[in-house]
Amino acid sequence: MNRKLIFAANWKMNKGPSETEDFVKSFLSKIQGQSVNSEMVIAPPFVSLAKLVEALGTNSQVQIAAQNCSQYDAGAYTGEVSVLMLREFFVHYVIIGHSERRSIYGETDEVINAKIKKAREANLKPIFCIGETLEERESGNLEKVLRTQVTEGLKGVSEKDMLETVVAYEPVWAIGTGVTATSEQAQDTHAFVRSVLKDLYGEDVSSKIRIQYGGSVKPGNAAELMACPDIDGALIGGAALDPQSFLEVIQNGSAS
Ligand code: PGA
């Protein structure tokens, strides 16, 4: 199955508008004239979206993502941002259910499911994050945890909407720690996640869904990870804060 690789920079709470502009200028000058055949996405903080749109200009090869969205349409939800507001900013993707949202802000599978559906109503493409803690893996609960996250998170999501959704498998113990899953661990887990998607959506749809790996991806390990048959890109935190290192992850990963 030929799935187009997708590399997404998750800047988390880093880079306001001026740093966003500096990054984009540098990144665009580096990719100018190069044919990158993978999808490239940047997810800045909300307040930097406008600057990102402006700095990328028209016909950019880079797509725009938000890091979160509300599960509600509008109203008394202080601090929240709706999917329609994101649409106005030409956002294409939205990260939903990142482990930091789950663990720090208490997002449940139910909330994540509501956000995925809300994103699809506005035609945004969810980057749906799942992943286990070290304790869950070591206690032999890896498959149970991931099956629950996938099944509950996607409850009622149609096949059509699933084809517009990217799954990001990010073992919590590998995020921001410098510890990456070995390519074997990552491939085994991706194959398992695809088998759960197959149970839910059938062979044809599950073989088309892209599953990104995330957790300490860097220029030095991107090629090995991307060479795995069920790994279709990466969600990159720390290594995507620098334009050169983000580019090297994309180049090394795309070459594999
Ligand atoms: P990291 O973050 O690359 O810094 O480990 C990945 C993520 O949280 O999406």
Coordinates of C-alpha atoms and ligand atoms in Angstrom, one line a residue:
M1 CA 0.0 0.0 0.0
N2 CA 1.4 3.3 -1.0
R3 CA 0.6 5.8 1.7
K4 CA 2.1 9.3 1.5
L5 CA 4.3 10.0 4.4
I6 CA 3.2 12.9 6.7
F7 CA 5.6 14.8 8.9
A8 CA 4.0 17.2 11.4
A9 CA 5.8 19.7 13.6
N10 CA 4.1 19.9 17.0
W11 CA 5.5 23.1 18.5
K12 CA 3.5 22.7 21.7
M13 CA 3.7 26.0 23.8
N14 CA 6.7 27.3 21.9
K15 CA 7.1 30.1 19.3
G16 CA 4.9 33.2 19.3
P17 CA 4.3 35.1 16.1
S18 CA 7.8 36.6 15.6
E19 CA 9.6 33.3 16.2
T20 CA 7.1 31.7 13.8
E21 CA 8.0 34.2 11.1
D22 CA 11.7 33.6 11.6
F23 CA 11.3 29.8 11.4
V24 CA 9.1 29.9 8.3
K25 CA 11.5 32.3 6.4
S26 CA 14.4 30.0 7.2
F27 CA 12.5 26.8 6.4
L28 CA 11.1 28.0 3.1
S29 CA 14.5 29.1 2.0
K30 CA 15.9 25.7 2.7
I31 CA 13.1 23.8 0.8
Q32 CA 13.0 26.2 -2.1
G33 CA 13.7 24.3 -5.3
Q34 CA 13.6 20.9 -3.6
S35 CA 10.9 18.4 -4.4
V36 CA 9.7 17.0 -1.2
N37 CA 7.3 14.2 -1.8
S38 CA 6.0 13.9 1.7
E39 CA 3.3 16.0 3.3
M40 CA 4.7 18.7 5.7
V41 CA 2.6 20.2 8.4
I42 CA 3.3 22.8 11.1
A43 CA 1.2 23.0 14.3
P44 CA 2.0 26.3 16.1
P45 CA 0.2 27.8 19.2
F46 CA -3.2 29.4 18.3
V47 CA -1.8 32.9 18.5
S48 CA 0.8 32.2 15.8
L49 CA -1.6 30.7 13.3
A50 CA -2.2 34.1 11.5
K51 CA 1.5 34.7 11.2
L52 CA 2.1 31.2 10.0
V53 CA -0.5 31.6 7.2
E54 CA 1.0 35.0 6.2
A55 CA 4.6 33.8 6.3
L56 CA 3.8 30.7 4.2
G57 CA 2.0 32.7 1.6
T58 CA -0.1 31.1 -1.2
N59 CA 0.7 27.8 -2.8
S60 CA 2.9 26.7 0.1
Q61 CA 4.0 23.1 0.2
V62 CA 3.5 23.3 4.0
Q63 CA 0.1 22.7 5.6
I64 CA -1.2 24.2 8.8
A65 CA -2.4 22.4 11.9
A66 CA -3.9 23.5 15.2
Q67 CA -2.8 21.7 18.4
N68 CA -6.3 21.4 19.8
C69 CA -10.0 22.4 19.2
S70 CA -13.1 22.7 21.2
Q71 CA -15.8 20.0 21.0
Y72 CA -18.4 22.8 21.1
D73 CA -19.6 25.2 18.4
A74 CA -19.6 28.5 20.3
G75 CA -20.6 30.1 23.5
A76 CA -19.5 30.3 27.2
Y77 CA -16.3 28.2 27.0
T78 CA -13.6 30.5 28.3
G79 CA -10.2 29.9 26.7
E80 CA -11.4 27.6 24.0
V81 CA -11.2 27.8 20.2
S82 CA -13.9 26.4 17.8
V83 CA -13.3 24.4 14.6
L84 CA -15.0 27.1 12.6
M85 CA -12.6 29.7 13.9
L86 CA -9.8 27.4 12.8
R87 CA -11.3 27.0 9.4
E88 CA -11.2 30.8 9.0
F89 CA -7.4 30.6 9.5
F90 CA -7.0 28.1 6.7
V91 CA -6.1 25.3 9.1
H92 CA -6.1 21.9 7.4
Y93 CA -5.3 19.5 10.3
V94 CA -6.0 19.5 14.1
I95 CA -4.1 17.5 16.7
I96 CA -6.6 15.8 19.0
G97 CA -5.9 13.7 22.1
H98 CA -2.2 14.4 22.5
S99 CA -1.0 12.7 25.7
E100 CA -0.3 16.1 27.3
R101 CA -4.0 17.0 26.7
R102 CA -5.0 13.7 28.2
S103 CA -2.7 13.7 31.2
I104 CA -2.5 17.5 32.1
Y105 CA -5.9 18.6 31.0
G106 CA -7.8 15.4 31.8
E107 CA -9.2 14.8 28.3
T108 CA -11.0 11.5 28.2
D109 CA -11.6 9.2 25.3
E110 CA -15.2 10.6 25.2
V111 CA -14.0 14.2 24.9
I112 CA -11.5 13.2 22.3
N113 CA -14.2 11.4 20.3
A114 CA -16.4 14.5 20.4
K115 CA -13.5 16.7 19.2
I116 CA -12.8 14.3 16.3
K117 CA -16.4 14.4 15.2
K118 CA -16.6 18.2 15.6
A119 CA -13.4 18.6 13.5
R120 CA -14.8 16.5 10.7
E121 CA -18.0 18.6 10.7
A122 CA -15.8 21.5 9.8
N123 CA -13.8 19.4 7.3
L124 CA -10.7 19.6 9.4
K125 CA -8.5 16.5 9.3
P126 CA -7.8 15.1 12.8
I127 CA -4.4 13.9 13.8
F128 CA -5.7 11.5 16.5
C129 CA -3.1 10.7 19.1
I130 CA -2.9 7.5 21.1
G131 CA -0.2 6.0 23.3
E132 CA 0.6 4.0 26.4
T133 CA 2.6 4.9 29.5
L134 CA 5.6 2.9 30.5
E135 CA 3.7 1.3 33.4
E136 CA 0.9 0.2 31.0
R137 CA 3.4 -1.3 28.6
E138 CA 5.4 -3.1 31.3
S139 CA 2.4 -4.5 33.0
G140 CA 1.4 -6.2 29.8
N141 CA -1.6 -3.9 29.1
L142 CA -0.3 -2.2 25.9
E143 CA -2.8 -3.8 23.5
K144 CA -5.7 -3.3 25.9
V145 CA -4.9 0.4 26.4
L146 CA -4.4 1.1 22.7
R147 CA -7.5 -0.9 21.6
T148 CA -9.6 1.1 24.1
Q149 CA -8.2 4.4 23.0
V150 CA -8.8 3.6 19.3
T151 CA -12.2 2.1 19.7
E152 CA -13.6 4.8 22.1
G153 CA -11.9 7.7 20.4
L154 CA -13.4 6.7 17.0
K155 CA -16.8 5.6 18.2
G156 CA -19.3 6.6 15.5
V157 CA -16.7 8.1 13.2
S158 CA -17.6 7.0 9.6
E159 CA -15.4 5.3 7.1
K160 CA -15.4 8.4 5.0
D161 CA -14.2 10.5 7.9
M162 CA -11.6 7.9 8.9
L163 CA -10.0 8.3 5.5
E164 CA -9.4 11.9 6.3
T165 CA -8.0 11.1 9.7
V166 CA -4.3 10.5 10.6
V167 CA -3.5 8.4 13.6
A168 CA -0.4 9.3 15.7
Y169 CA 1.0 6.5 17.9
E170 CA 3.1 8.2 20.6
P171 CA 4.3 6.1 23.4
V172 CA 4.1 8.5 26.4
W173 CA 7.5 7.3 27.7
A174 CA 9.2 8.4 24.5
I175 CA 7.8 11.9 24.3
G176 CA 10.4 14.6 25.1
T177 CA 12.6 12.0 26.9
G178 CA 15.1 11.3 24.2
V179 CA 14.2 7.6 24.5
T180 CA 12.7 6.4 21.2
A181 CA 10.9 3.1 20.8
T182 CA 13.1 0.8 18.8
S183 CA 12.0 0.5 15.2
E184 CA 10.9 -3.1 16.0
Q185 CA 8.8 -2.0 19.0
A186 CA 7.3 0.8 16.9
Q187 CA 6.5 -1.4 13.9
D188 CA 4.9 -4.1 16.1
T189 CA 2.7 -1.6 17.8
H190 CA 1.8 0.2 14.5
A191 CA 0.8 -3.2 13.0
F192 CA -1.3 -3.9 16.1
V193 CA -3.0 -0.5 15.8
R194 CA -3.7 -1.2 12.1
S195 CA -5.2 -4.5 13.0
V196 CA -7.6 -2.7 15.4
L197 CA -8.5 -0.3 12.6
K198 CA -9.1 -3.3 10.4
D199 CA -11.5 -4.8 13.0
L200 CA -13.4 -1.5 13.0
Y201 CA -13.2 -0.4 9.3
G202 CA -12.2 -3.4 7.3
E203 CA -9.1 -4.2 5.3
D204 CA -9.5 -1.6 2.5
V205 CA -9.9 1.4 4.8
S206 CA -7.4 0.3 7.4
S207 CA -4.7 -0.2 4.7
K208 CA -5.2 3.5 3.6
I209 CA -5.0 5.1 7.0
R210 CA -1.7 6.8 7.8
I211 CA -0.2 6.0 11.2
Q212 CA 2.5 8.4 12.3
Y213 CA 5.0 7.6 15.0
G214 CA 5.9 10.2 17.6
G215 CA 8.3 10.4 20.6
S216 CA 11.8 11.7 20.3
V217 CA 12.0 11.5 16.5
K218 CA 15.1 13.2 15.3
P219 CA 17.3 13.4 12.2
G220 CA 19.3 10.4 13.4
N221 CA 16.4 7.9 13.8
A222 CA 13.9 9.1 11.2
A223 CA 15.2 6.9 8.4
E224 CA 15.1 3.7 10.4
L225 CA 11.6 4.4 11.8
M226 CA 10.2 5.4 8.4
A227 CA 11.5 2.3 6.8
C228 CA 9.0 0.2 8.8
P229 CA 6.1 -0.9 6.7
D230 CA 3.3 0.4 9.0
I231 CA 4.9 3.7 9.9
D232 CA 3.7 6.5 7.7
G233 CA 5.3 9.7 9.0
A234 CA 6.1 11.3 12.3
L235 CA 4.7 13.8 14.8
I236 CA 7.8 15.7 15.9
G237 CA 8.1 17.9 19.0
G238 CA 11.6 19.0 20.1
A239 CA 13.4 18.3 16.8
A240 CA 10.9 20.4 14.9
L241 CA 11.6 23.6 16.7
D242 CA 14.7 24.2 14.6
P243 CA 14.1 24.5 10.8
Q244 CA 17.3 22.6 9.8
S245 CA 16.5 19.7 12.1
F246 CA 12.9 19.5 11.0
L247 CA 14.0 19.5 7.4
E248 CA 16.5 16.7 8.1
V249 CA 13.9 14.6 9.8
I250 CA 11.7 15.0 6.7
Q251 CA 14.6 14.4 4.2
N252 CA 16.0 11.4 6.1
G253 CA 12.6 9.9 6.7
S254 CA 11.5 10.4 3.1
A255 CA 14.6 8.8 1.7
S256 CA 14.0 5.5 3.4
Ligands
PGA1 P1 9.0 14.9 21.1 O1 7.4 15.2 21.1 O2 9.4 14.8 19.6 O3 9.6 16.1 21.7 O4 9.3 13.7 21.8 C1 6.5 14.5 20.3 C2 5.1 14.9 20.6 O5 4.8 15.1 21.8 O6 4.3 15.1 19.7

